[in-house]
Amino acid sequence: MQGIAEREDYGVRDEEALRRLYPATHDLAIQKFQASLGRHAQEFIRRSPFLCIGTQDMAGRADVSPRGDPPGFVRILDPSTLAIPDRPGNNRLDSLSNIIANPVVGLLFVIPGFDDTLRVNGRARLTTDPDLLATMVVNDRVPTLAIVVEVQEIFMHCAKAFRRSHLWDPAYRQDRKEMPSLIKIILDETTGAPDEQAMRAIDDGLEEDYKRTLY
């Protein structure tokens, strides 16, 4: 596809110009903001097996990372406090480092089959409290630490994005084999991928690693 050059004179550079482009905010969209977790928000979190956490470092560089586990993996300590176990990953520690530098976080909770989502904004900290971590054991593995989030703002997000994307519709499901494997994509974009046989061995090794280190 041929690239399209952006025309700078169409840039939107202030909120007044932005607001002129859209209708007024519906009253319900304003009223839906809450400062703590009500019973429906708590039930949504208990049902959710997946969330994305957005963080920023002190320079404002943003990062979004997925977190997933069996439903209920996020602990509700009280209506204003959540705790998220940190499971093994690639050890870049981007989200965790960002939280140390800048505690502001945003969470997006997803439930398979639900088109609406739950958004939670707040301030996070890291803890190795053994009593808390003991409640997060899966497959006899205790997480190294937990992310504790002090809730400042929560609201339900409407279904439009999921409806537009047909995310849960099997008819729109794509075959993962239509793109290269994760490692091949990384190698293609960096040092270059090896031949097909060697690549297959690397991919098989990754699958074995998933089995060994999922928890």
Tab-separated table of C-alpha atoms in Angstrom:
chain	number	residue	atom	x	y	z
A	1	MET	CA	0.000	0.000	0.000
A	2	GLN	CA	1.354	3.392	-0.960
A	3	GLY	CA	2.069	5.694	1.960
A	4	ILE	CA	-0.145	8.701	2.623
A	5	ALA	CA	1.491	11.931	3.733
A	6	GLU	CA	-0.246	13.811	6.537
A	7	ARG	CA	-1.033	17.446	5.810
A	8	GLU	CA	0.099	19.541	8.767
A	9	ASP	CA	-2.530	22.239	8.241
A	10	TYR	CA	-5.200	19.729	9.326
A	11	GLY	CA	-3.617	19.111	12.729
A	12	VAL	CA	-5.818	19.450	15.835
A	13	ARG	CA	-3.692	21.257	18.414
A	14	ASP	CA	-5.967	22.381	21.236
A	15	GLU	CA	-9.000	21.087	23.099
A	16	GLU	CA	-11.313	23.806	21.820
A	17	ALA	CA	-10.617	22.742	18.237
A	18	LEU	CA	-11.064	19.120	19.249
A	19	ARG	CA	-14.445	19.717	20.886
A	20	ARG	CA	-15.746	21.455	17.772
A	21	LEU	CA	-15.315	18.211	15.839
A	22	TYR	CA	-17.622	16.145	18.058
A	23	PRO	CA	-21.129	16.369	19.530
A	24	ALA	CA	-21.511	17.322	23.190
A	25	THR	CA	-20.762	14.581	25.712
A	26	HIS	CA	-23.869	12.663	26.789
A	27	ASP	CA	-24.853	13.191	30.431
A	28	LEU	CA	-24.609	9.461	31.131
A	29	ALA	CA	-21.015	9.391	29.905
A	30	ILE	CA	-20.190	12.112	32.418
A	31	GLN	CA	-22.123	10.549	35.292
A	32	LYS	CA	-20.616	7.069	34.900
A	33	PHE	CA	-17.321	8.036	36.556
A	34	GLN	CA	-16.980	6.637	40.084
A	35	ALA	CA	-14.195	6.998	42.644
A	36	SER	CA	-14.399	3.461	44.031
A	37	LEU	CA	-15.480	-0.029	43.027
A	38	GLY	CA	-19.197	-0.640	43.304
A	39	ARG	CA	-20.707	-4.119	43.359
A	40	HIS	CA	-21.009	-4.381	39.578
A	41	ALA	CA	-17.416	-3.275	39.008
A	42	GLN	CA	-16.227	-5.787	41.594
A	43	GLU	CA	-18.189	-8.569	39.915
A	44	PHE	CA	-16.746	-7.582	36.535
A	45	ILE	CA	-13.212	-7.812	37.929
A	46	ARG	CA	-13.920	-11.206	39.515
A	47	ARG	CA	-15.081	-12.523	36.151
A	48	SER	CA	-12.220	-11.059	34.136
A	49	PRO	CA	-9.277	-13.300	33.129
A	50	PHE	CA	-7.471	-10.551	31.228
A	51	LEU	CA	-6.487	-6.915	31.534
A	52	CYS	CA	-4.152	-4.412	29.957
A	53	ILE	CA	-2.148	-2.058	32.151
A	54	GLY	CA	-0.946	1.272	30.841
A	55	THR	CA	2.054	2.963	32.464
A	56	GLN	CA	4.444	5.835	31.780
A	57	ASP	CA	7.992	6.584	32.775
A	58	MET	CA	9.054	9.975	34.118
A	59	ALA	CA	9.746	11.229	30.593
A	60	GLY	CA	6.189	10.424	29.505
A	61	ARG	CA	7.108	7.404	27.375
A	62	ALA	CA	4.048	5.167	27.472
A	63	ASP	CA	3.747	1.394	27.662
A	64	VAL	CA	0.805	-1.013	27.601
A	65	SER	CA	1.192	-4.585	28.805
A	66	PRO	CA	-1.252	-7.526	28.955
A	67	ARG	CA	-1.910	-9.502	32.126
A	68	GLY	CA	-3.857	-12.757	32.189
A	69	ASP	CA	-4.748	-15.577	34.556
A	70	PRO	CA	-7.849	-17.523	35.609
A	71	PRO	CA	-10.902	-15.322	36.316
A	72	GLY	CA	-10.598	-13.612	39.676
A	73	PHE	CA	-6.817	-13.345	39.511
A	74	VAL	CA	-6.992	-9.662	40.429
A	75	ARG	CA	-7.618	-9.427	44.149
A	76	ILE	CA	-10.073	-6.841	45.453
A	77	LEU	CA	-8.556	-5.808	48.775
A	78	ASP	CA	-11.270	-3.219	49.411
A	79	PRO	CA	-13.487	-0.970	47.237
A	80	SER	CA	-10.530	1.324	46.600
A	81	THR	CA	-7.654	-1.145	46.270
A	82	LEU	CA	-6.740	-3.878	43.778
A	83	ALA	CA	-3.774	-6.251	43.662
A	84	ILE	CA	-2.470	-7.839	40.452
A	85	PRO	CA	-0.019	-10.768	40.567
A	86	ASP	CA	3.076	-10.399	38.409
A	87	ARG	CA	3.696	-13.666	36.566
A	88	PRO	CA	6.887	-14.670	34.699
A	89	GLY	CA	7.478	-12.723	31.502
A	90	ASN	CA	10.408	-11.563	29.408
A	91	ASN	CA	12.062	-9.777	32.352
A	92	ARG	CA	12.190	-6.417	30.594
A	93	LEU	CA	10.164	-5.168	33.588
A	94	ASP	CA	8.877	-2.176	31.625
A	95	SER	CA	5.609	-1.790	33.537
A	96	LEU	CA	7.221	-2.381	36.914
A	97	SER	CA	10.062	0.062	36.289
A	98	ASN	CA	7.577	2.651	35.096
A	99	ILE	CA	5.474	2.258	38.242
A	100	ILE	CA	8.520	2.927	40.409
A	101	ALA	CA	9.253	6.072	38.404
A	102	ASN	CA	5.658	7.206	37.878
A	103	PRO	CA	2.825	5.501	39.802
A	104	VAL	CA	-0.042	6.627	37.545
A	105	VAL	CA	-1.650	3.633	35.792
A	106	GLY	CA	-4.684	2.780	33.694
A	107	LEU	CA	-6.305	-0.670	33.596
A	108	LEU	CA	-8.682	-2.127	31.021
A	109	PHE	CA	-10.530	-5.278	32.138
A	110	VAL	CA	-11.880	-7.653	29.485
A	111	ILE	CA	-14.224	-10.643	29.795
A	112	PRO	CA	-14.416	-13.081	26.854
A	113	GLY	CA	-17.813	-12.739	25.202
A	114	PHE	CA	-18.501	-9.318	26.743
A	115	ASP	CA	-18.413	-6.352	24.380
A	116	ASP	CA	-18.277	-3.784	27.173
A	117	THR	CA	-15.169	-3.324	29.311
A	118	LEU	CA	-14.211	-1.838	32.667
A	119	ARG	CA	-11.634	0.918	32.967
A	120	VAL	CA	-9.808	1.701	36.191
A	121	ASN	CA	-7.385	4.585	36.693
A	122	GLY	CA	-5.264	5.055	39.770
A	123	ARG	CA	-1.849	5.013	41.387
A	124	ALA	CA	0.193	1.844	41.729
A	125	ARG	CA	2.933	0.493	43.940
A	126	LEU	CA	4.845	-2.792	44.081
A	127	THR	CA	4.815	-5.183	47.027
A	128	THR	CA	6.373	-8.501	48.039
A	129	ASP	CA	4.029	-8.944	51.018
A	130	PRO	CA	4.093	-12.739	51.555
A	131	ASP	CA	0.569	-12.888	52.980
A	132	LEU	CA	-0.855	-11.185	49.904
A	133	LEU	CA	1.239	-13.229	47.473
A	134	ALA	CA	0.100	-16.436	49.187
A	135	THR	CA	-3.446	-15.703	47.972
A	136	MET	CA	-2.201	-15.602	44.368
A	137	VAL	CA	-0.626	-19.052	44.076
A	138	VAL	CA	-1.287	-20.901	40.796
A	139	ASN	CA	0.193	-24.319	40.026
A	140	ASP	CA	2.058	-24.134	43.339
A	141	ARG	CA	3.905	-21.031	42.122
A	142	VAL	CA	3.943	-17.839	44.165
A	143	PRO	CA	4.315	-14.633	42.127
A	144	THR	CA	7.491	-12.647	42.688
A	145	LEU	CA	5.515	-9.533	43.531
A	146	ALA	CA	2.144	-7.873	43.126
A	147	ILE	CA	1.047	-4.546	41.705
A	148	VAL	CA	-1.237	-2.787	44.180
A	149	VAL	CA	-3.488	-0.157	42.622
A	150	GLU	CA	-5.184	2.572	44.630
A	151	VAL	CA	-8.336	3.242	42.629
A	152	GLN	CA	-9.049	6.873	41.778
A	153	GLU	CA	-11.512	6.551	38.928
A	154	ILE	CA	-13.546	3.715	37.420
A	155	PHE	CA	-16.114	3.510	34.673
A	156	MET	CA	-17.691	1.051	32.286
A	157	HIS	CA	-16.746	1.497	28.636
A	158	CYS	CA	-19.347	0.948	25.933
A	159	ALA	CA	-19.358	-1.919	23.432
A	160	LYS	CA	-18.777	0.013	20.199
A	161	ALA	CA	-15.098	-0.876	19.689
A	162	PHE	CA	-15.720	-4.584	20.244
A	163	ARG	CA	-18.825	-4.510	18.054
A	164	ARG	CA	-16.939	-2.799	15.233
A	165	SER	CA	-14.055	-5.245	15.449
A	166	HIS	CA	-16.288	-8.352	15.796
A	167	LEU	CA	-13.683	-9.485	18.306
A	168	TRP	CA	-15.617	-12.457	19.678
A	169	ASP	CA	-17.326	-13.461	16.417
A	170	PRO	CA	-15.870	-16.803	15.204
A	171	ALA	CA	-16.565	-15.775	11.611
A	172	TYR	CA	-13.930	-13.048	11.965
A	173	ARG	CA	-11.298	-15.181	13.646
A	174	GLN	CA	-7.982	-15.191	11.788
A	175	ASP	CA	-5.566	-18.077	11.368
A	176	ARG	CA	-2.351	-17.413	13.325
A	177	LYS	CA	-0.430	-19.412	10.718
A	178	GLU	CA	-1.067	-16.673	8.165
A	179	MET	CA	1.745	-14.675	9.795
A	180	PRO	CA	5.225	-15.761	10.886
A	181	SER	CA	5.845	-16.917	14.441
A	182	LEU	CA	6.638	-14.455	17.213
A	183	ILE	CA	10.359	-15.196	17.184
A	184	LYS	CA	10.612	-15.116	13.389
A	185	ILE	CA	8.961	-11.698	13.330
A	186	ILE	CA	11.488	-10.429	15.880
A	187	LEU	CA	14.441	-11.936	14.030
A	188	ASP	CA	13.232	-10.733	10.624
A	189	GLU	CA	13.090	-7.188	11.975
A	190	THR	CA	16.449	-7.363	13.788
A	191	THR	CA	19.286	-9.795	13.103
A	192	GLY	CA	17.599	-11.866	10.407
A	193	ALA	CA	15.909	-15.259	10.724
A	194	PRO	CA	17.742	-18.571	10.114
A	195	ASP	CA	16.644	-21.222	7.622
A	196	GLU	CA	13.271	-22.947	7.951
A	197	GLN	CA	14.547	-26.017	9.802
A	198	ALA	CA	16.462	-23.988	12.372
A	199	MET	CA	13.509	-21.645	12.746
A	200	ARG	CA	11.197	-24.577	13.449
A	201	ALA	CA	13.520	-25.771	16.215
A	202	ILE	CA	13.548	-22.291	17.767
A	203	ASP	CA	9.754	-22.095	17.655
A	204	ASP	CA	9.451	-25.539	19.247
A	205	GLY	CA	11.809	-24.386	21.978
A	206	LEU	CA	9.601	-21.383	22.688
A	207	GLU	CA	6.541	-23.606	23.063
A	208	GLU	CA	8.427	-25.793	25.532
A	209	ASP	CA	9.500	-22.685	27.416
A	210	TYR	CA	5.864	-21.584	27.660
A	211	LYS	CA	5.014	-24.913	29.278
A	212	ARG	CA	7.884	-24.701	31.777
A	213	THR	CA	7.681	-21.048	32.735
A	214	LEU	CA	4.012	-20.063	32.393
A	215	TYR	CA	3.974	-19.735	36.171
